[in-house]
Amino acid sequence: MQPYLDLLADIMANGIDKRDRTGTGTRSVFGRQIRYDLAAGFPLLTTKKLHFKSIAYELLWFLRGDTNIKYLNDHGVTIWDEWATAEGELGPVYGAQWRNWRGPDSTSYDQIQILIDGLRNKPDSRRHIVSGWNVAFLPDETIGPRENAAAGRMALPPCHVLYQFYVANGKLSCMMTQRSADCFLGVPYNQTSVALLTHMLAQQCELEMGELIMSFGDVHIYRNHFEQVELQLSRQPLAPPQLRFKRRPDSIFDYDFSDFELVDYQAHRHIAGKVSV
């Protein structure tokens, strides 16, 4: 977990204090990258305990192409509730773009299936891309998330905007590009989610684990999280857990939460922090 902790320390020491959309204020740096060897362990944070169930169900929700919070709520996950309409709608956020990207002639493109087909049939391609940044559906910044969702736009624009995958020597690596990264609350979830996705893709495509590279644009710590970050930086990281699968489903769209097993996950106590909406 040291790359993540080094990034936290970098922001605290070298960041610029900035205003932000939520009014909370941040300390921010621009253009950073961290790397993990996924064969050496699963990058689930150990300096504070994370709720892996929420992370995994959110990814399964993305892969369903779902954009209503009912599926999440049915499984006890509430991380998207603040931005949803009364009917639970979020507009065409991640799942819609991953599974149902709309072309100019209204053709639907399943980016995840296209990705898997490419990894299996053309592993050396440089086009193993999944994008969430669909300009046609970005929110109107003059109104709130719920109003945007009700109007058929994204409640929030995607933070993790681009995934690029790379196959070499029978190993699958992923570089995820994130335009905006809440380093205390969001990044631990993001790196766990993309690592889980990479493991799933590797199992489906019969590949071994390579690297996870997280590339950040504006990576920041909210001002109301400074004390929590200092507490986290005072803790000694523990050995990372391992991720195992209990079965190999026929499709990446057929995984259940019960298919995932975390082995030897030990972590320091959870550190709470308020989400800035």
XYZ file of N, CA and C in Angstrom:
831
model
N 0.811 -1.215 0.000
C 0.000 0.000 0.000
C 0.847 1.268 0.000
N 2.159 1.110 -0.029
C 3.033 2.268 0.099
C 2.850 3.298 -1.015
N 2.622 2.899 -2.279
C 2.413 3.932 -3.312
C 1.250 4.866 -2.982
N 0.170 4.314 -2.456
C -0.982 5.148 -2.083
C -0.631 6.070 -0.922
N 0.043 5.553 0.087
C 0.414 6.374 1.234
C 1.384 7.480 0.828
N 2.305 7.170 -0.080
C 3.230 8.192 -0.572
C 2.480 9.300 -1.305
N 1.417 8.942 -2.012
C 0.615 9.945 -2.706
C -0.107 10.842 -1.704
N -0.681 10.263 -0.660
C -1.309 11.077 0.389
C -0.312 12.075 0.966
N 0.876 11.591 1.298
C 1.897 12.453 1.885
C 2.321 13.556 0.912
N 2.425 13.234 -0.353
C 2.786 14.201 -1.386
C 1.760 15.328 -1.444
N 0.488 14.976 -1.427
C -0.567 15.997 -1.487
C -0.507 16.901 -0.264
N -0.375 16.313 0.913
C -0.329 17.114 2.133
C 0.870 18.056 2.139
N 2.014 17.594 1.632
C 3.241 18.396 1.682
C 3.346 19.393 0.538
N 2.863 19.030 -0.630
C 3.133 19.823 -1.832
C 1.891 20.372 -2.520
N 0.717 20.047 -2.010
C -0.506 20.440 -2.683
C -0.813 21.925 -2.582
N -1.651 22.384 -3.504
C -2.151 23.751 -3.547
C -3.572 23.756 -3.005
N -3.874 24.674 -2.104
C -5.225 24.782 -1.571
C -6.134 25.446 -2.607
N -7.250 24.761 -2.922
C -8.138 25.218 -3.984
C -9.586 25.174 -3.526
N -10.401 26.010 -4.159
C -11.844 25.916 -3.982
C -12.372 24.781 -4.866
N -13.565 24.278 -4.551
C -14.122 23.187 -5.357
C -15.624 23.327 -5.440
N -16.204 22.479 -6.277
C -17.645 22.519 -6.539
C -18.493 22.383 -5.295
N -18.044 21.592 -4.321
C -18.863 21.304 -3.142
C -18.795 22.400 -2.082
N -17.822 23.315 -2.201
C -17.649 24.351 -1.195
C -16.802 23.936 -0.008
N -16.330 22.696 0.026
C -15.535 22.207 1.144
C -14.100 22.705 1.071
N -13.543 22.748 -0.116
C -12.152 23.114 -0.319
C -11.252 21.895 -0.313
N -10.197 21.926 -1.129
C -9.284 20.786 -1.236
C -7.835 21.251 -1.199
N -6.951 20.297 -0.966
C -5.521 20.458 -1.232
C -5.206 19.514 -2.378
N -4.606 20.033 -3.434
C -4.590 19.322 -4.718
C -3.211 19.353 -5.358
N -2.858 18.256 -6.030
C -1.720 18.216 -6.949
C -2.242 17.717 -8.295
N -1.429 17.875 -9.322
C -1.878 17.508 -10.667
C -0.852 16.610 -11.342
N -1.357 15.519 -11.915
C -0.509 14.647 -12.707
C 0.363 13.740 -11.865
N -0.234 12.684 -11.325
C 0.503 11.726 -10.513
C 0.167 10.312 -10.990
N 1.027 9.363 -10.635
C 0.811 7.977 -11.047
C 1.322 7.050 -9.953
N 0.556 5.994 -9.675
C 0.997 4.954 -8.751
C 0.819 3.598 -9.427
N 1.634 2.621 -9.002
C 1.651 1.308 -9.663
C 1.614 0.203 -8.615
N 0.954 -0.897 -8.976
C 0.905 -2.093 -8.143
C 1.183 -3.325 -9.000
N 1.939 -4.262 -8.445
C 2.116 -5.578 -9.046
C 0.979 -6.460 -8.535
N -0.003 -6.731 -9.397
C -1.186 -7.473 -8.957
C -0.874 -8.932 -8.630
N 0.243 -9.439 -9.134
C 0.636 -10.802 -8.780
C 1.145 -10.889 -7.345
N 1.540 -9.743 -6.779
C 2.113 -9.728 -5.427
C 1.059 -9.556 -4.350
N -0.164 -9.222 -4.728
C -1.217 -9.047 -3.736
C -2.329 -8.174 -4.277
N -3.460 -8.242 -3.625
C -4.633 -7.481 -4.036
C -4.615 -6.133 -3.316
N -4.684 -4.997 -4.040
C -4.457 -3.682 -3.429
C -5.667 -3.133 -2.673
N -6.128 -3.890 -1.699
C -7.177 -3.444 -0.795
C -6.494 -2.823 0.421
N -6.814 -1.583 0.715
C -6.099 -0.802 1.715
C -6.053 -1.515 3.070
N -4.906 -1.439 3.727
C -4.751 -2.056 5.051
C -4.571 -1.033 6.165
N -4.290 0.245 5.817
C -4.134 1.253 6.860
C -5.477 1.785 7.357
N -6.552 1.378 6.736
C -7.904 1.536 7.285
C -8.767 0.464 6.635
N -9.656 -0.117 7.385
C -10.490 -1.206 6.861
C -11.503 -0.658 5.871
N -11.622 -1.310 4.740
C -12.582 -0.930 3.711
C -13.702 -1.962 3.615
N -14.851 -1.493 3.123
C -16.029 -2.347 2.970
C -15.996 -2.961 1.570
N -15.335 -4.103 1.439
C -15.155 -4.730 0.128
C -16.488 -5.045 -0.536
N -17.495 -5.365 0.255
C -18.808 -5.692 -0.304
C -19.346 -4.537 -1.143
N -19.240 -3.304 -0.649
C -19.735 -2.148 -1.405
C -18.971 -1.983 -2.708
N -17.653 -2.171 -2.656
C -16.825 -2.018 -3.852
C -17.196 -3.068 -4.897
N -17.330 -4.305 -4.458
C -17.617 -5.397 -5.392
C -19.014 -5.258 -5.999
N -20.005 -4.943 -5.168
C -21.362 -4.811 -5.703
C -21.469 -3.621 -6.655
N -20.734 -2.543 -6.382
C -20.754 -1.419 -7.316
C -20.202 -1.846 -8.672
N -19.102 -2.609 -8.686
C -18.543 -3.074 -9.956
C -19.510 -4.006 -10.672
N -20.133 -4.923 -9.956
C -21.125 -5.803 -10.576
C -22.279 -4.991 -11.152
N -22.640 -3.922 -10.473
C -23.693 -3.011 -10.935
C -23.278 -2.322 -12.234
N -22.035 -1.839 -12.295
C -21.526 -1.275 -13.550
C -21.641 -2.288 -14.679
N -21.200 -3.511 -14.407
C -21.158 -4.538 -15.443
C -22.556 -4.981 -15.887
N -23.551 -4.751 -15.068
C -24.937 -5.012 -15.466
C -25.452 -3.954 -16.439
N -24.741 -2.831 -16.532
C -25.244 -1.709 -17.314
C -26.329 -0.943 -16.588
N -26.422 -1.137 -15.289
C -27.498 -0.571 -14.482
C -27.167 0.860 -14.084
N -28.192 1.698 -13.980
C -27.994 3.084 -13.545
C -29.032 3.494 -12.502
N -29.718 2.523 -11.930
C -30.671 2.783 -10.849
C -30.116 2.155 -9.574
N -30.242 2.844 -8.456
C -29.622 2.391 -7.212
C -30.350 1.227 -6.552
N -31.481 0.775 -7.099
C -32.236 -0.295 -6.447
C -31.386 -1.546 -6.253
N -30.639 -1.953 -7.278
C -29.796 -3.147 -7.154
C -28.798 -2.971 -6.019
N -28.176 -1.801 -5.930
C -27.228 -1.543 -4.847
C -27.923 -1.599 -3.495
N -29.048 -0.888 -3.384
C -29.772 -0.861 -2.111
C -30.248 -2.246 -1.698
N -30.663 -3.057 -2.672
C -31.109 -4.417 -2.364
C -29.999 -5.253 -1.742
N -28.737 -4.848 -1.987
C -27.594 -5.574 -1.436
C -26.894 -4.783 -0.332
N -27.609 -3.796 0.225
C -27.094 -3.062 1.367
C -26.039 -2.026 1.045
N -25.984 -1.553 -0.204
C -24.973 -0.585 -0.624
C -25.667 0.752 -0.879
N -25.182 1.806 -0.243
C -25.844 3.110 -0.302
C -24.933 4.218 -0.827
N -23.797 3.882 -1.428
C -22.785 4.878 -1.754
C -23.207 5.858 -2.854
N -24.262 5.535 -3.596
C -24.733 6.440 -4.649
C -26.032 7.166 -4.279
N -26.538 6.946 -3.099
C -27.870 7.439 -2.760
C -27.999 8.957 -2.820
N -26.940 9.692 -2.434
C -27.050 11.156 -2.346
C -27.322 11.827 -3.679
N -27.031 11.130 -4.789
C -27.134 11.766 -6.103
C -28.330 11.271 -6.920
N -29.074 10.305 -6.406
C -30.159 9.687 -7.178
C -31.472 10.447 -7.022
N -32.314 10.339 -8.041
C -33.671 10.885 -7.950
C -34.494 10.064 -6.971
N -35.699 10.525 -6.688
C -36.589 9.800 -5.786
C -36.886 8.402 -6.306
N -36.821 8.223 -7.608
C -37.047 6.905 -8.223
C -35.764 6.082 -8.302
N -34.665 6.632 -7.815
C -33.403 5.890 -7.809
C -32.574 6.042 -9.059
N -32.964 6.950 -9.958
C -32.256 7.088 -11.229
C -31.043 8.013 -11.108
N -29.996 7.673 -11.858
C -28.768 8.469 -11.890
C -28.428 8.985 -13.277
N -29.272 8.699 -14.244
C -28.934 9.053 -15.610
C -27.897 8.091 -16.171
N -27.385 8.360 -17.374
C -26.491 7.415 -18.063
C -25.056 7.459 -17.539
N -24.880 7.070 -16.267
C -23.548 7.040 -15.651
C -22.807 5.773 -16.093
N -21.769 5.388 -15.350
C -20.802 4.388 -15.804
C -21.406 3.170 -16.511
N -22.349 2.509 -15.874
C -22.882 1.275 -16.443
C -23.455 1.466 -17.829
N -24.150 2.584 -18.032
C -24.734 2.856 -19.351
C -23.643 3.032 -20.396
N -22.573 3.736 -20.051
C -21.504 3.966 -21.025
C -20.700 2.699 -21.288
N -20.482 1.898 -20.264
C -19.734 0.646 -20.434
C -20.478 -0.346 -21.319
N -21.798 -0.456 -21.111
C -22.543 -1.538 -21.760
C -23.460 -1.060 -22.892
N -23.714 0.256 -22.959
C -24.719 0.734 -23.915
C -24.349 2.122 -24.429
N -23.107 2.249 -24.925
C -22.654 3.520 -25.498
C -23.429 3.787 -26.775
N -24.036 4.972 -26.842
C -24.877 5.302 -27.988
C -24.076 6.014 -29.071
N -24.097 5.441 -30.289
C -23.446 6.062 -31.428
C -24.329 7.113 -32.062
N -23.818 7.828 -33.062
C -24.587 8.916 -33.685
C -25.859 8.449 -34.375
N -25.892 7.165 -34.776
C -27.097 6.641 -35.415
C -27.932 5.825 -34.436
N -27.691 6.042 -33.116
C -28.384 5.339 -32.022
C -27.997 3.873 -31.909
N -26.948 3.450 -32.626
C -26.420 2.102 -32.434
C -25.854 1.977 -31.025
N -26.095 0.825 -30.396
C -25.601 0.574 -29.049
C -24.305 -0.230 -29.106
N -23.283 0.220 -28.370
C -21.992 -0.463 -28.336
C -21.714 -0.951 -26.916
N -21.477 -2.247 -26.776
C -21.136 -2.850 -25.494
C -19.608 -2.842 -25.366
N -19.083 -1.840 -24.689
C -17.633 -1.698 -24.619
C -16.961 -2.861 -23.891
N -17.639 -3.437 -22.915
C -17.034 -4.537 -22.156
C -16.915 -5.784 -23.024
N -17.960 -6.106 -23.782
C -17.888 -7.258 -24.660
C -16.865 -7.040 -25.770
N -16.817 -5.820 -26.302
C -15.823 -5.505 -27.326
C -14.417 -5.669 -26.759
N -14.223 -5.231 -25.506
C -12.925 -5.375 -24.845
C -12.532 -6.837 -24.723
N -13.434 -7.675 -24.238
C -13.130 -9.093 -24.038
C -12.817 -9.768 -25.369
N -13.614 -9.463 -26.383
C -13.350 -10.048 -27.700
C -11.959 -9.646 -28.194
N -11.576 -8.400 -27.958
C -10.263 -7.945 -28.392
C -9.131 -8.596 -27.618
N -9.279 -8.726 -26.303
C -8.241 -9.361 -25.489
C -8.030 -10.816 -25.902
N -9.120 -11.487 -26.258
C -9.016 -12.898 -26.646
C -8.448 -13.064 -28.054
N -8.865 -12.205 -28.968
C -8.556 -12.431 -30.381
C -7.410 -11.586 -30.924
N -7.176 -10.434 -30.315
C -6.093 -9.548 -30.759
C -5.365 -9.003 -29.536
N -4.703 -9.853 -28.775
C -4.112 -9.406 -27.511
C -3.073 -8.306 -27.662
N -2.413 -8.196 -28.814
C -1.386 -7.177 -28.994
C -1.936 -5.827 -29.451
N -3.240 -5.728 -29.582
C -3.839 -4.469 -30.009
C -3.582 -3.355 -28.992
N -3.516 -2.139 -29.498
C -3.386 -0.963 -28.642
C -4.734 -0.271 -28.448
N -5.808 -1.010 -28.723
C -7.151 -0.412 -28.662
C -8.036 -1.066 -27.605
N -7.431 -1.631 -26.586
C -8.211 -2.245 -25.502
C -8.651 -1.151 -24.534
N -9.699 -0.442 -24.913
C -10.113 0.778 -24.223
C -11.567 0.672 -23.782
N -11.836 1.157 -22.563
C -13.214 1.400 -22.112
C -13.261 2.848 -21.637
N -14.174 3.632 -22.186
C -14.291 5.049 -21.849
C -15.648 5.337 -21.217
N -15.629 6.205 -20.208
C -16.879 6.649 -19.608
C -17.242 8.079 -19.961
N -16.344 8.778 -20.670
C -16.515 10.211 -20.907
C -17.271 10.445 -22.205
N -18.585 10.385 -22.115
C -19.452 10.604 -23.273
C -19.988 12.025 -23.192
N -19.416 12.911 -24.012
C -19.710 14.342 -23.912
C -21.197 14.628 -24.074
N -21.889 13.834 -24.857
C -23.303 14.087 -25.135
C -24.176 14.000 -23.895
N -23.701 13.301 -22.848
C -24.538 13.086 -21.673
C -23.963 13.687 -20.394
N -22.936 14.539 -20.515
C -22.386 15.174 -19.327
C -23.425 16.096 -18.687
N -23.368 16.252 -17.364
C -24.384 17.060 -16.700
C -24.267 18.548 -16.992
N -25.395 19.220 -16.858
C -25.468 20.675 -16.927
C -25.013 21.214 -15.571
N -23.921 21.979 -15.550
C -23.343 22.426 -14.280
C -24.186 23.475 -13.573
N -25.221 23.993 -14.224
C -26.044 25.027 -13.588
C -27.157 24.437 -12.734
N -27.347 23.110 -12.781
C -28.376 22.465 -11.969
C -27.761 21.295 -11.218
N -28.509 20.727 -10.295
C -27.987 19.699 -9.423
C -28.018 18.307 -10.024
N -27.395 17.334 -9.329
C -27.333 15.956 -9.825
C -28.704 15.333 -10.086
N -29.639 15.505 -9.179
C -30.957 14.877 -9.358
C -31.695 15.471 -10.548
N -31.556 16.794 -10.727
C -32.206 17.439 -11.864
C -31.592 16.959 -13.179
N -30.284 16.776 -13.192
C -29.642 16.244 -14.393
C -30.118 14.832 -14.693
N -30.172 13.982 -13.661
C -30.625 12.603 -13.869
C -32.052 12.569 -14.393
N -32.903 13.420 -13.837
C -34.296 13.466 -14.282
C -34.411 13.919 -15.726
N -33.431 14.708 -16.193
C -33.446 15.203 -17.570
C -32.744 14.263 -18.544
N -32.272 13.096 -18.050
C -31.626 12.125 -18.931
C -30.143 12.330 -19.100
N -29.550 13.208 -18.276
C -28.101 13.392 -18.287
C -27.486 12.696 -17.066
N -26.163 12.572 -17.058
C -25.488 11.962 -15.919
C -25.688 12.815 -14.672
N -25.992 12.167 -13.544
C -26.074 12.897 -12.286
C -24.723 13.509 -11.938
N -23.662 12.769 -12.192
C -22.289 13.231 -11.999
C -21.461 12.803 -13.200
N -20.498 13.630 -13.633
C -19.613 13.177 -14.704
C -18.665 12.115 -14.171
N -18.195 11.207 -15.013
C -17.319 10.145 -14.520
C -15.994 10.690 -14.014
N -15.531 10.155 -12.885
C -14.203 10.498 -12.365
C -13.153 9.600 -13.014
N -13.411 8.271 -13.017
C -12.492 7.364 -13.724
C -12.982 7.273 -15.167
N -12.275 8.003 -16.029
C -12.786 8.248 -17.374
C -12.312 7.244 -18.411
N -11.173 6.579 -18.159
C -10.605 5.729 -19.207
C -9.865 4.547 -18.595
N -10.134 3.367 -19.148
C -9.404 2.147 -18.797
C -8.700 1.659 -20.056
N -7.402 1.402 -19.966
C -6.668 0.807 -21.083
C -5.974 -0.460 -20.596
N -6.140 -1.531 -21.359
C -5.579 -2.827 -20.978
C -4.462 -3.221 -21.933
N -3.544 -4.039 -21.413
C -2.301 -4.361 -22.132
C -1.929 -5.802 -21.811
N -1.640 -6.579 -22.851
C -1.259 -7.983 -22.680
C 0.185 -8.160 -23.110
N 0.994 -8.753 -22.227
C 2.391 -9.046 -22.554
C 2.832 -10.255 -21.746
N 3.470 -11.208 -22.426
C 3.965 -12.426 -21.760
C 2.862 -13.150 -20.990
N 1.676 -13.147 -21.574
C 0.562 -13.855 -20.966
C -0.004 -13.195 -19.728
N 0.344 -11.912 -19.497
C -0.132 -11.191 -18.316
C -0.972 -9.994 -18.740
N -2.012 -9.731 -17.953
C -2.916 -8.616 -18.232
C -2.638 -7.470 -17.267
N -2.381 -6.283 -17.825
C -2.204 -5.069 -17.036
C -3.279 -4.066 -17.402
N -3.534 -3.144 -16.480
C -4.529 -2.103 -16.717
C -3.977 -0.762 -16.261
N -4.164 0.259 -17.094
C -3.925 1.640 -16.674
C -5.256 2.357 -16.655
N -5.627 2.842 -15.481
C -6.875 3.578 -15.335
C -6.562 5.050 -15.166
N -7.189 5.885 -15.982
C -6.988 7.331 -15.931
C -8.166 7.974 -15.224
N -7.845 8.779 -14.219
C -8.874 9.393 -13.382
C -8.693 10.907 -13.423
N -9.709 11.620 -13.911
C -9.591 13.074 -14.069
C -9.628 13.780 -12.725
N -10.411 13.230 -11.780
C -10.613 13.837 -10.470
C -10.609 12.711 -9.444
N -9.794 12.851 -8.400
C -9.605 11.743 -7.466
C -9.586 12.248 -6.029
N -10.607 11.859 -5.277
C -10.672 12.120 -3.844
C -9.768 11.094 -3.164
N -8.577 11.520 -2.763
C -7.547 10.547 -2.391
C -7.843 9.836 -1.083
N -8.537 10.471 -0.161
C -8.817 9.803 1.105
C -9.980 8.826 0.988
N -11.104 9.268 0.421
C -12.276 8.397 0.356
C -12.370 7.611 -0.944
N -12.138 8.273 -2.078
C -12.427 7.657 -3.360
C -11.369 6.727 -3.901
N -10.102 7.139 -3.845
C -9.042 6.356 -4.485
C -8.926 4.939 -3.923
N -9.038 4.720 -2.603
C -8.996 3.332 -2.116
C -10.083 2.456 -2.735
N -11.283 3.011 -2.919
C -12.356 2.275 -3.591
C -12.006 2.052 -5.056
N -11.523 3.116 -5.723
C -11.243 3.023 -7.156
C -10.177 1.982 -7.466
N -9.074 1.976 -6.695
C -8.001 1.038 -7.016
C -8.424 -0.399 -6.730
N -9.271 -0.597 -5.729
C -9.774 -1.941 -5.447
C -10.709 -2.403 -6.558
N -11.573 -1.505 -7.018
C -12.536 -1.846 -8.055
C -11.849 -2.207 -9.368
N -10.883 -1.384 -9.807
C -10.222 -1.665 -11.077
C -9.341 -2.900 -10.964
N -8.779 -3.153 -9.783
C -8.017 -4.389 -9.600
C -8.933 -5.604 -9.695
N -10.120 -5.516 -9.104
C -11.081 -6.615 -9.186
C -11.505 -6.844 -10.634
N -11.785 -5.769 -11.354
C -12.161 -5.906 -12.770
C -11.039 -6.575 -13.561
N -9.803 -6.189 -13.299
C -8.670 -6.770 -14.028
C -8.534 -8.253 -13.719
N -8.735 -8.640 -12.477
C -8.721 -10.061 -12.117
C -9.814 -10.825 -12.861
N -11.011 -10.252 -12.930
C -12.122 -10.919 -13.613
C -11.833 -11.079 -15.099
N -11.329 -10.020 -15.722
C -10.997 -10.096 -17.144
C -9.903 -11.129 -17.395
N -8.903 -11.155 -16.519
C -7.812 -12.120 -16.687
C -8.331 -13.549 -16.583
N -9.227 -13.805 -15.631
C -9.777 -15.155 -15.521
C -10.571 -15.526 -16.772
N -11.383 -14.586 -17.261
C -12.198 -14.862 -18.441
C -11.351 -15.077 -19.690
N -10.205 -14.405 -19.768
C -9.366 -14.471 -20.970
C -8.154 -15.383 -20.782
N -8.107 -16.108 -19.659
C -7.046 -17.076 -19.365
C -5.670 -16.415 -19.396
N -5.561 -15.313 -18.664
C -4.316 -14.577 -18.554
C -3.878 -14.514 -17.089
N -2.607 -14.265 -16.869
C -2.087 -14.065 -15.523
C -2.170 -12.579 -15.165
N -1.852 -12.271 -13.909
C -1.951 -10.893 -13.462
C -0.677 -10.120 -13.761
N -0.853 -8.904 -14.281
C 0.253 -7.993 -14.525
C 0.225 -6.838 -13.541
N 0.274 -5.625 -14.078
C 0.324 -4.429 -13.238
C -0.999 -3.675 -13.254
N -1.233 -2.921 -12.190
C -2.271 -1.898 -12.156
C -1.570 -0.559 -12.058
N -1.868 0.322 -13.011
C -1.321 1.675 -13.013
C -2.485 2.637 -12.876
N -2.419 3.492 -11.871
C -3.444 4.506 -11.652
C -2.851 5.854 -12.034
N -3.423 6.497 -13.058
C -2.955 7.809 -13.515
C -3.991 8.867 -13.143
N -3.538 9.917 -12.470
C -4.454 10.916 -11.933
C -4.214 12.282 -12.559
N -5.303 13.007 -12.820
C -5.225 14.408 -13.161
C -5.192 15.224 -11.885
N -6.341 15.756 -11.467
C -6.457 16.490 -10.210
C -6.706 15.475 -9.095
N -5.685 15.247 -8.267
C -5.825 14.319 -7.147
C -5.719 15.147 -5.876
N -6.686 14.995 -4.970
C -6.845 15.961 -3.899
C -7.318 15.300 -2.601
N -7.148 16.056 -1.539
C -7.684 15.689 -0.227
C -8.606 16.825 0.207
N -9.828 16.491 0.588
C -10.742 17.513 1.080
C -10.261 18.034 2.434
N -10.504 19.313 2.677
C -9.985 19.959 3.886
C -10.540 19.321 5.165
N -11.746 18.763 5.095
C -12.320 18.128 6.282
C -11.814 16.701 6.497
N -10.800 16.304 5.724
C -10.187 14.974 5.898
C -8.718 15.053 6.325
N -8.210 16.240 6.574
C -6.783 16.364 6.899
C -6.406 15.559 8.146
N -7.213 15.634 9.188
C -6.891 14.908 10.421
C -6.915 13.406 10.186
N -7.889 12.944 9.425
C -7.975 11.505 9.131
C -6.761 11.037 8.325
N -6.305 11.865 7.394
C -5.140 11.501 6.596
C -3.892 11.405 7.471
N -3.724 12.338 8.383
C -2.566 12.280 9.279
C -2.612 11.019 10.138
N -3.786 10.637 10.595
C -3.921 9.391 11.361
C -3.539 8.199 10.492
N -4.030 8.185 9.275
C -3.725 7.066 8.385
C -2.238 6.979 8.097
N -1.584 8.124 7.896
C -0.154 8.125 7.592
C 0.690 7.701 8.791
N 0.113 7.736 9.974
C 0.847 7.297 11.166
C 0.823 5.777 11.338
N 0.038 5.092 10.537
C -0.134 3.649 10.685
C 0.814 2.882 9.763
N 1.233 1.744 10.244
C 2.118 0.884 9.467
C 1.292 -0.014 8.555
N 1.512 0.011 7.237
C 0.734 -0.871 6.355
C 1.017 -2.341 6.640
N -0.002 -3.162 6.442
C 0.097 -4.603 6.654
C 0.220 -5.301 5.301
N 0.505 -6.591 5.337
C 0.622 -7.361 4.093
C -0.715 -7.359 3.355
N -0.704 -7.206 2.027
C -1.960 -7.173 1.282
C -2.613 -8.549 1.245
N -3.929 -8.582 1.109
C -4.612 -9.864 0.965
C -4.429 -10.439 -0.430
N -4.932 -11.626 -0.628
C -5.000 -12.247 -1.949
C -6.471 -12.367 -2.351
N -6.729 -12.283 -3.636
C -8.082 -12.485 -4.157
C -8.146 -13.836 -4.845
N -9.155 -14.613 -4.495
C -9.385 -15.896 -5.150
C -10.809 -15.964 -5.667
N -10.986 -16.716 -6.740
C -12.318 -16.963 -7.284
C -12.772 -18.359 -6.881
N -14.021 -18.475 -6.504
C -14.572 -19.774 -6.140
C -15.063 -20.548 -7.358
N -15.250 -19.856 -8.479
C -15.644 -20.522 -9.724
C -15.271 -19.623 -10.886
N -15.360 -20.180 -12.092
C -15.171 -19.397 -13.310
C -16.492 -19.365 -14.064
N -17.236 -18.254 -13.978
C -18.513 -18.172 -14.694
C -18.310 -18.225 -16.205
N -19.375 -18.506 -16.913
C -19.312 -18.576 -18.371
C -19.032 -17.216 -19.001
N -19.396 -16.145 -18.317
C -19.258 -14.795 -18.856
C -18.869 -13.844 -17.734
N -18.232 -12.741 -18.087
C -17.903 -11.730 -17.079
C -19.165 -11.113 -16.492
N -20.283 -11.263 -17.173
C -21.537 -10.699 -16.698
C -22.272 -11.641 -15.748
N -21.687 -12.793 -15.452
C -22.357 -13.800 -14.627
C -21.751 -13.954 -13.239
N -20.817 -13.085 -12.857
C -20.231 -13.189 -11.529
C -21.231 -12.761 -10.459
N -21.129 -13.398 -9.286
C -21.852 -13.005 -8.086
C -20.847 -12.614 -7.018
N -21.307 -11.861 -6.042
C -20.423 -11.476 -4.948
C -19.843 -12.707 -4.242
N -20.622 -13.771 -4.181
C -20.175 -14.991 -3.511
C -19.028 -15.682 -4.251
N -18.730 -15.249 -5.480
C -17.623 -15.839 -6.243
C -16.260 -15.331 -5.792
N -16.254 -14.226 -5.029
C -14.999 -13.591 -4.637
C -14.621 -14.001 -3.215
N -13.362 -14.334 -3.029
C -12.874 -14.673 -1.688
C -11.608 -13.870 -1.391
N -11.653 -13.093 -0.315
C -10.472 -12.381 0.158
C -9.743 -13.269 1.159
N -8.479 -13.492 0.920
C -7.676 -14.362 1.775
C -6.702 -13.505 2.572
N -6.754 -13.672 3.901
C -5.812 -12.994 4.810
C -5.916 -11.477 4.730
N -7.154 -10.965 4.722
C -7.307 -9.509 4.775
C -7.284 -9.041 6.223
N -6.238 -8.334 6.586
C -6.109 -7.721 7.899
C -5.865 -6.233 7.698
N -6.544 -5.425 8.493
C -6.441 -3.975 8.320
C -6.622 -3.277 9.663
N -6.078 -2.070 9.731
C -6.329 -1.208 10.883
C -7.799 -0.795 10.881
N -8.238 -0.244 11.989
C -9.647 0.141 12.131
C -10.040 1.166 11.073
N -11.318 1.114 10.693
C -11.870 2.056 9.724
C -11.713 3.490 10.220
N -11.483 4.419 9.283
C -11.442 5.848 9.582
C -12.560 6.505 8.805
N -13.528 7.074 9.500
C -14.682 7.672 8.836
C -14.347 9.052 8.291
N -15.043 9.433 7.230
C -14.905 10.766 6.641
C -16.184 11.123 5.906
N -16.594 12.359 6.001
C -17.835 12.797 5.371
C -17.633 13.005 3.879
N -18.559 12.499 3.077
C -18.512 12.688 1.629
C -18.976 14.106 1.307
N -18.229 14.815 0.483
C -18.626 16.143 0.032
C -19.521 16.019 -1.189
N -20.733 16.455 -1.079
C -21.727 16.371 -2.140
C -21.922 17.723 -2.791
